[in-house]
Backbone as a ProteinNet text record, in pm:
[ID]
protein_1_A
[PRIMARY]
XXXXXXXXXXXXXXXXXXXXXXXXXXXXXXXXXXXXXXXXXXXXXXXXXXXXXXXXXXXXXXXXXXXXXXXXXXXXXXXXXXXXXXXXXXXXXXXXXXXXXXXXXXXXXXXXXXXXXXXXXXXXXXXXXXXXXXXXXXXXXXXXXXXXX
[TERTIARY]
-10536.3	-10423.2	-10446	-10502.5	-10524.3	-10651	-10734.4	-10887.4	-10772.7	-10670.2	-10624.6	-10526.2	-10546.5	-10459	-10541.5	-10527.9	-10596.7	-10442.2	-10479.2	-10401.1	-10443.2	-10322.7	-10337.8	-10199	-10213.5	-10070.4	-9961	-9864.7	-9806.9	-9808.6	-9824.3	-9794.5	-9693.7	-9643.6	-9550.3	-9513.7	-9626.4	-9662.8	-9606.1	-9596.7	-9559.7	-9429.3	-9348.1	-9194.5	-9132.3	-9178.9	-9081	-9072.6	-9304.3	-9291.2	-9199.8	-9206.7	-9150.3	-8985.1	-8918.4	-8768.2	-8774.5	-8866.4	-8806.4	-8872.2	-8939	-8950.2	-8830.1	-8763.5	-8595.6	-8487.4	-8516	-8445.9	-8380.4	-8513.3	-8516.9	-8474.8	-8445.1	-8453.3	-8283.9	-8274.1	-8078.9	-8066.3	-8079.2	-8048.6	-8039.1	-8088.6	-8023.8	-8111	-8091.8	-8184.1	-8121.7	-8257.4	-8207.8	-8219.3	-8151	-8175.8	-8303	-8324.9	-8480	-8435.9	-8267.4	-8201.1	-8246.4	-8159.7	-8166.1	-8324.1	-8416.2	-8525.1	-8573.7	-8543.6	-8623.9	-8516.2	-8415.4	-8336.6	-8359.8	-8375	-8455	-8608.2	-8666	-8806.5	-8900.8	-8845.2	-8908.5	-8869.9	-8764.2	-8687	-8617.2	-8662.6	-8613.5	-8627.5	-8558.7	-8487.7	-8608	-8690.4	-8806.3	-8969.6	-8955.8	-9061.3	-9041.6	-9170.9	-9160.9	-9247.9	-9203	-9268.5	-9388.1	-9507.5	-9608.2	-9585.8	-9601.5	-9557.9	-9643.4	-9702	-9815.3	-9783	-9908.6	-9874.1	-9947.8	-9936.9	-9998.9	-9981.8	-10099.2	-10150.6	-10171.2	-10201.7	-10234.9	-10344.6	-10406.8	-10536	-10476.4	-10351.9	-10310.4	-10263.7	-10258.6	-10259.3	-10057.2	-9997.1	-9838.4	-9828	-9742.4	-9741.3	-9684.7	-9729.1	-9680.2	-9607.4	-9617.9	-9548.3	-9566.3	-9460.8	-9501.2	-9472.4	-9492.5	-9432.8	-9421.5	-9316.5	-9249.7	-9267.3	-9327.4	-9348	-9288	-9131.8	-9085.3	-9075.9	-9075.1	-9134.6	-8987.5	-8940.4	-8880.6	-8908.9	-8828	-8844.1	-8819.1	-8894.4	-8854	-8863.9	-8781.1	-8777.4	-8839.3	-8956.1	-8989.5	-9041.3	-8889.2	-8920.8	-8857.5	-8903.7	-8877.3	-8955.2	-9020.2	-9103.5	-9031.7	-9072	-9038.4	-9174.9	-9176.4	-9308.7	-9226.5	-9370.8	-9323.1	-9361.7	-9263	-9282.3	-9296.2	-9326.2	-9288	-9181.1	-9095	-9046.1	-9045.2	-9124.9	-9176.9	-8986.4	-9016.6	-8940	-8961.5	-8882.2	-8853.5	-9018.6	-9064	-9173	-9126.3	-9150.3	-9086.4	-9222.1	-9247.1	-9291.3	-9301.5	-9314.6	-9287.8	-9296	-9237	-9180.6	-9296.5	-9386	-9502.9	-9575.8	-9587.6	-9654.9	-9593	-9465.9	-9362.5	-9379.8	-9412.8	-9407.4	-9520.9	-9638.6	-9695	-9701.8	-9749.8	-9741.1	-9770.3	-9689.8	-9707.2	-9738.8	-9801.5	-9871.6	-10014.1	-10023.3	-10207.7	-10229.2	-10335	-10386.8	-10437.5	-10414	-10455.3	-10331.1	-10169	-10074.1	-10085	-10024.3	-9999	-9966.3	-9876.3	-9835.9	-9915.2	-10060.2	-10126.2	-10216	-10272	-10336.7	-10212.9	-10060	-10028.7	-9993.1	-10004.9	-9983.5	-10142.7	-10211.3	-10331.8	-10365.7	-10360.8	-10332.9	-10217.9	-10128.6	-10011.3	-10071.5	-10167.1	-10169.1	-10308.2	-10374.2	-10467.1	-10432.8	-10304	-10244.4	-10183.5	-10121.6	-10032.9	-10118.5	-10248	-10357.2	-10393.7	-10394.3	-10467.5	-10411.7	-10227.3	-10159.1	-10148.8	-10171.2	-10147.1	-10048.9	-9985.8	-9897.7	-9946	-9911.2	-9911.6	-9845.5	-9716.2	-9551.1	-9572.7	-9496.2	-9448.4	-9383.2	-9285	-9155.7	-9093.8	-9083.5	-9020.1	-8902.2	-8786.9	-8633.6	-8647.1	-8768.4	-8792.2	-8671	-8624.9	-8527.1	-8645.3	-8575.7	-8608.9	-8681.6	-8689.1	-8775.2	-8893.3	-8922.4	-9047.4	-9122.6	-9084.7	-9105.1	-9278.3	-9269.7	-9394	-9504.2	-9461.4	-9607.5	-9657.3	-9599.6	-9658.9	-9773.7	-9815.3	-9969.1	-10027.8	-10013.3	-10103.7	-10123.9	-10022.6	-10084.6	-10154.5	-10148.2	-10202.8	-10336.3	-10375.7	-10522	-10604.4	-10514.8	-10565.7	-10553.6	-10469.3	-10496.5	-10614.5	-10669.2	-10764.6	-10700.8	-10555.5	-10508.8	-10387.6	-10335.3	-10203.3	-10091.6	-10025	-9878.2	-9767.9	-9716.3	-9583.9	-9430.5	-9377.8	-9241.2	-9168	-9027	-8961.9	-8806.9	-8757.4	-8630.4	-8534.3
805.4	880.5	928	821.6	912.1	977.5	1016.1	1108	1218.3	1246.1	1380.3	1411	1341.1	1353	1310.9	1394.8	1351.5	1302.1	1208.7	1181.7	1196.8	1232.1	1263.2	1225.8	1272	1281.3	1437.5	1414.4	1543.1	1597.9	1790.6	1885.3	1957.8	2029.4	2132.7	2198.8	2258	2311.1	2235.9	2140.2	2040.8	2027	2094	2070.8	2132.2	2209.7	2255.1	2141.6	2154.4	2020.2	1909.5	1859.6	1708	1736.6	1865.7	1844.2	1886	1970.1	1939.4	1785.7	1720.6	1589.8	1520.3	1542.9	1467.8	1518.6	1653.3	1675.9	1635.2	1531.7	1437.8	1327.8	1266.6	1147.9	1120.6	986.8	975.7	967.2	989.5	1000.8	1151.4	1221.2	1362	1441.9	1585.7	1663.5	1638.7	1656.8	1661	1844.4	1838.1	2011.4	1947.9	2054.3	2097.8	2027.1	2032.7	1968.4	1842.4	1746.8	1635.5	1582.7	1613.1	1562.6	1553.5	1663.1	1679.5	1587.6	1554.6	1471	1323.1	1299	1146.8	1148.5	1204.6	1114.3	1252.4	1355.6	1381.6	1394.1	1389	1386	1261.9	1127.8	1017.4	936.8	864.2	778.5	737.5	690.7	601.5	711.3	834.2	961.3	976.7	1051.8	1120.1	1039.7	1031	915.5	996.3	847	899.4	921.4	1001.6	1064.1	1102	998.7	1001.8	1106.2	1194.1	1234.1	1262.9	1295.7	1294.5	1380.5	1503.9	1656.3	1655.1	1710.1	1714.7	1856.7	1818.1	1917.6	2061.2	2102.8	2242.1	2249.3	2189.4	2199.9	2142.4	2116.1	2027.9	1919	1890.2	1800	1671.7	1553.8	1502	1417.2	1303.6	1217.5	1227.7	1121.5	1063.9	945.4	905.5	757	768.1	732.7	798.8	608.8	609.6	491.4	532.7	487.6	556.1	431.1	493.4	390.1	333.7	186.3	171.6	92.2	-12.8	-142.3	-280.7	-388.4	-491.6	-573.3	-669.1	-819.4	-926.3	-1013.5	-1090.4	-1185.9	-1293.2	-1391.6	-1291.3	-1323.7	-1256.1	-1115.1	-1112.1	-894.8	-840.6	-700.7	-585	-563.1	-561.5	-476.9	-352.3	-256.9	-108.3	-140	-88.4	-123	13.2	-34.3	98.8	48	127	92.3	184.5	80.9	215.8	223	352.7	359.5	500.7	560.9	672.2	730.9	619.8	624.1	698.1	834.8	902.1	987.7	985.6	1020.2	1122.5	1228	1293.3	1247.4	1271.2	1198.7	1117.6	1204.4	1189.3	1092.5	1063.5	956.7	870.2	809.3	723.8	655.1	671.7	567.7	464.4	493.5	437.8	272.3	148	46.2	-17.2	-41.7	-64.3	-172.1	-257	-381.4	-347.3	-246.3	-141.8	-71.2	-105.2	-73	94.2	156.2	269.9	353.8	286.9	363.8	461.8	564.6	667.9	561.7	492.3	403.5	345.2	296.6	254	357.3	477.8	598.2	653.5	629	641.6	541.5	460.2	322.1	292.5	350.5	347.8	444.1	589.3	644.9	630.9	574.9	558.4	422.2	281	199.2	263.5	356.1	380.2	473.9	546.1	603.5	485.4	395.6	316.9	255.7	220.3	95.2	209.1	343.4	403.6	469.4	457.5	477.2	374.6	241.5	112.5	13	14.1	-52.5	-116.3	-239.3	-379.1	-471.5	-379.4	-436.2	-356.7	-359.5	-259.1	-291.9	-293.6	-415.1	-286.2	-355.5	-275.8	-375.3	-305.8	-386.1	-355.1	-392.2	-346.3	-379.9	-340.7	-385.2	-489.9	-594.6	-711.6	-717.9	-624	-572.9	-548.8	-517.8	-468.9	-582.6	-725.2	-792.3	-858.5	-870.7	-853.4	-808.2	-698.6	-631.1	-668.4	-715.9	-751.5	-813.6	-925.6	-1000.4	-892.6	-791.3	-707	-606.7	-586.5	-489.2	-539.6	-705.1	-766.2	-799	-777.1	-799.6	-635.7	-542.3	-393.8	-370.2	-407.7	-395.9	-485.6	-597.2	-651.7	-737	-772.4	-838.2	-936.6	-986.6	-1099.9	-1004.3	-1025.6	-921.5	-1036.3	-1067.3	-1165.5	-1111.6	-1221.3	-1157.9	-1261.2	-1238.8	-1316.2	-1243.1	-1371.9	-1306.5	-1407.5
-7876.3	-7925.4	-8067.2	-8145.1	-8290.9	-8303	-8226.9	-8254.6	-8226.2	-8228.5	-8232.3	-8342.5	-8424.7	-8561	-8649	-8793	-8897.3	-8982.3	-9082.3	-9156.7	-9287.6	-9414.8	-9535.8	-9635.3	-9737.1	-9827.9	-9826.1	-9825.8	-9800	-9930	-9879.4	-9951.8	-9947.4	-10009.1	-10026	-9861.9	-9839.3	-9741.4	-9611.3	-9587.2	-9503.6	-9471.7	-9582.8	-9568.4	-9431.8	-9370.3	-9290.5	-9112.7	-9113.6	-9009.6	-9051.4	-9081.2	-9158.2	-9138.8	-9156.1	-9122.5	-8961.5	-8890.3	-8727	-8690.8	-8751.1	-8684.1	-8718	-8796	-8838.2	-8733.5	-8711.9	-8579.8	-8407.2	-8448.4	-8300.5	-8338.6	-8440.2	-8446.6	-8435.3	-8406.5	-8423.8	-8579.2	-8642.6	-8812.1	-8820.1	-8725.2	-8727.4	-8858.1	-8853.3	-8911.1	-9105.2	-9182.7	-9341.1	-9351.6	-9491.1	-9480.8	-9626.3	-9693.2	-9812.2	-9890.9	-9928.4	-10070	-10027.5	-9949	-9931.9	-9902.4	-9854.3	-9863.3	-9976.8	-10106.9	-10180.6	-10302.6	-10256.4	-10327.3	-10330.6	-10144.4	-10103.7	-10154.1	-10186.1	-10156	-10273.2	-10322.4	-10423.9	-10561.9	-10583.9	-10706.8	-10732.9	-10654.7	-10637.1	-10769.9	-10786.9	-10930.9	-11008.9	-10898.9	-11010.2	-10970	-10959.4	-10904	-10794.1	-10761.3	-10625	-10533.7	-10420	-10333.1	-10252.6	-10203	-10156	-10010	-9935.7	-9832.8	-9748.2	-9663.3	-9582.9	-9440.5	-9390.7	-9290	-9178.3	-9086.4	-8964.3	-8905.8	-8872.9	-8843.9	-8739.6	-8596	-8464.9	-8525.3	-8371.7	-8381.3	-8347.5	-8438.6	-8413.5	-8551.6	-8651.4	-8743.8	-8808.2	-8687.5	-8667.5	-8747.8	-8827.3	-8890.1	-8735.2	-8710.7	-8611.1	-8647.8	-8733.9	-8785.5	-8935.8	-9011.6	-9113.9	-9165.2	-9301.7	-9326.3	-9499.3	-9519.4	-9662.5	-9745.1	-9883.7	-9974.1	-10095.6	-10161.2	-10239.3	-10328.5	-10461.8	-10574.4	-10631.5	-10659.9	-10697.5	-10784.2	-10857.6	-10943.4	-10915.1	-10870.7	-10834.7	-10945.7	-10978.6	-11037.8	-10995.7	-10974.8	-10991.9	-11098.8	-11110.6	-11210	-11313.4	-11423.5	-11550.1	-11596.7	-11468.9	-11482	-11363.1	-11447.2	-11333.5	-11289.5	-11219.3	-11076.1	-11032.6	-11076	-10980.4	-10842.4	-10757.9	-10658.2	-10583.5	-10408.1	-10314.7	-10209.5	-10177.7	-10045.6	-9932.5	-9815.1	-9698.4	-9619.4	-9595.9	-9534.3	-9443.1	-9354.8	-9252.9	-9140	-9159.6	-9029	-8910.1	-8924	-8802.1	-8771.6	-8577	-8519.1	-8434.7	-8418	-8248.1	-8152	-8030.3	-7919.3	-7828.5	-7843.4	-7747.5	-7808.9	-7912.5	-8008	-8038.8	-8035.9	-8025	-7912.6	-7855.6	-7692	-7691.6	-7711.3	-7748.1	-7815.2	-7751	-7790.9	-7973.2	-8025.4	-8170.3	-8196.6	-8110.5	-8147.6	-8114.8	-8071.8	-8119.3	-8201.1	-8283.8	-8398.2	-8399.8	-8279.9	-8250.5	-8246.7	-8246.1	-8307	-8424.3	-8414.7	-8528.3	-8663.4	-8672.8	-8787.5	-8868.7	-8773.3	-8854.3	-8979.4	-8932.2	-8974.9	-9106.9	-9066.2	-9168.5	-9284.1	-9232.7	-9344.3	-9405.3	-9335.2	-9408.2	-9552.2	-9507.7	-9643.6	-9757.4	-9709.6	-9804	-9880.6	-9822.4	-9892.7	-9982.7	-9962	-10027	-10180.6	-10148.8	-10273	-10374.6	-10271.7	-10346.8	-10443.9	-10370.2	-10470.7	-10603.5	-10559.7	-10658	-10752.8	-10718.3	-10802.7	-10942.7	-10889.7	-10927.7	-10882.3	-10794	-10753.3	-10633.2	-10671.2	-10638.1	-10512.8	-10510.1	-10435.1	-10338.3	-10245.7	-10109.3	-10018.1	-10011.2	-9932.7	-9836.9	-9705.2	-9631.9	-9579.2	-9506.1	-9452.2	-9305.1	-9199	-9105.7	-8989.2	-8910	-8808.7	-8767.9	-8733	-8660	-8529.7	-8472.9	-8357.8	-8448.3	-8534.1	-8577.1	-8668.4	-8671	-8714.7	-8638.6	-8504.9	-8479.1	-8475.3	-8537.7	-8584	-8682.1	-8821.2	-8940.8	-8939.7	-8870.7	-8850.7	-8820.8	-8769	-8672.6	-8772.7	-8839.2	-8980.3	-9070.7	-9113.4	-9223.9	-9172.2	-9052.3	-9004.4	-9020.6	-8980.5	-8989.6	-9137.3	-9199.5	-9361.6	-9450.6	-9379.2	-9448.9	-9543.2	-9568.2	-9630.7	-9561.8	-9654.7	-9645.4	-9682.8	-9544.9	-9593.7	-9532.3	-9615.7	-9639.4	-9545.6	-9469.8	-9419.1	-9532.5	-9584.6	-9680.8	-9544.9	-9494.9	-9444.9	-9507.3
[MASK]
+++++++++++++++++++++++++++++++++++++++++++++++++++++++++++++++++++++++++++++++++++++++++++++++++++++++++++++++++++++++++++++++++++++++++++++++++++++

């Protein structure tokens, strides 16, 4: 399923795929303002915004890492928080406890901006169904990724 998508960071250019994939989703379509209100003009910058191209050049999915500030202890850590992992339909079905999911291709470039941004943190509020995947990402990530519920 993914030798037919390349994945990258979003551009400008990207804006219009990225709102019909909001179209399908039950959170219902954003218009230009509100996207560019959520996730590029956002409080603490503009978030890294991973995405996923089909071999027609479609934006297919993406997965949005928006920078906030966490407290731990007596520091702030810049942080990211993933959030709006949205897919097209046909790539959604697909089992997400395989490493050959779309999710992973995009959580891959987003952790590669994040490291090279400098940030450290990356906390997601996953629905509880999605709690099983975390081992399965912290093995495809090469690292230790923590659940705190």
């Amino acid at each position: 399923m993914t030798g037919r998508l390349t994945y990258r960071l979003y551009q400008d250019s990207d804006l219009p795929g990225l709102l019909r994939l909001w179209e399908g989703t039950k959170l219902g379509a954003l218009s230009p303002e509100l996207w560019r209100q959520r996730y590029v003009d956002a409080p603490h910058g503009p978030s890294l915004i991973s995405v996923a191209v089909d071999e027609y050049g479609d934006v297919a999915g993406h997965l949005v890492f928006t920078p906030s500030c966490v407290t731990l202890g007596a520091r702030e850590v810049s942080a990211l928080s993933l959030s709006a992992g949205v897919l097209r339909k046909d790539l959604s079905r697909a089992s997400a406890r395989s490493t050959e999911h779309p999710i992973f291709g995009l959580y891959r470039v987003g952790e590669e901006a994040a490291l090279a941004g400098g940030y450290s943190l990356w906390y997601s509020l996953p629905r509880r169904a999605w709690l099983p995947m975390v081992p399965l990402l912290s093995r495809f990530a090469g690292r230790d990724i923590a659940v705190a519920e």
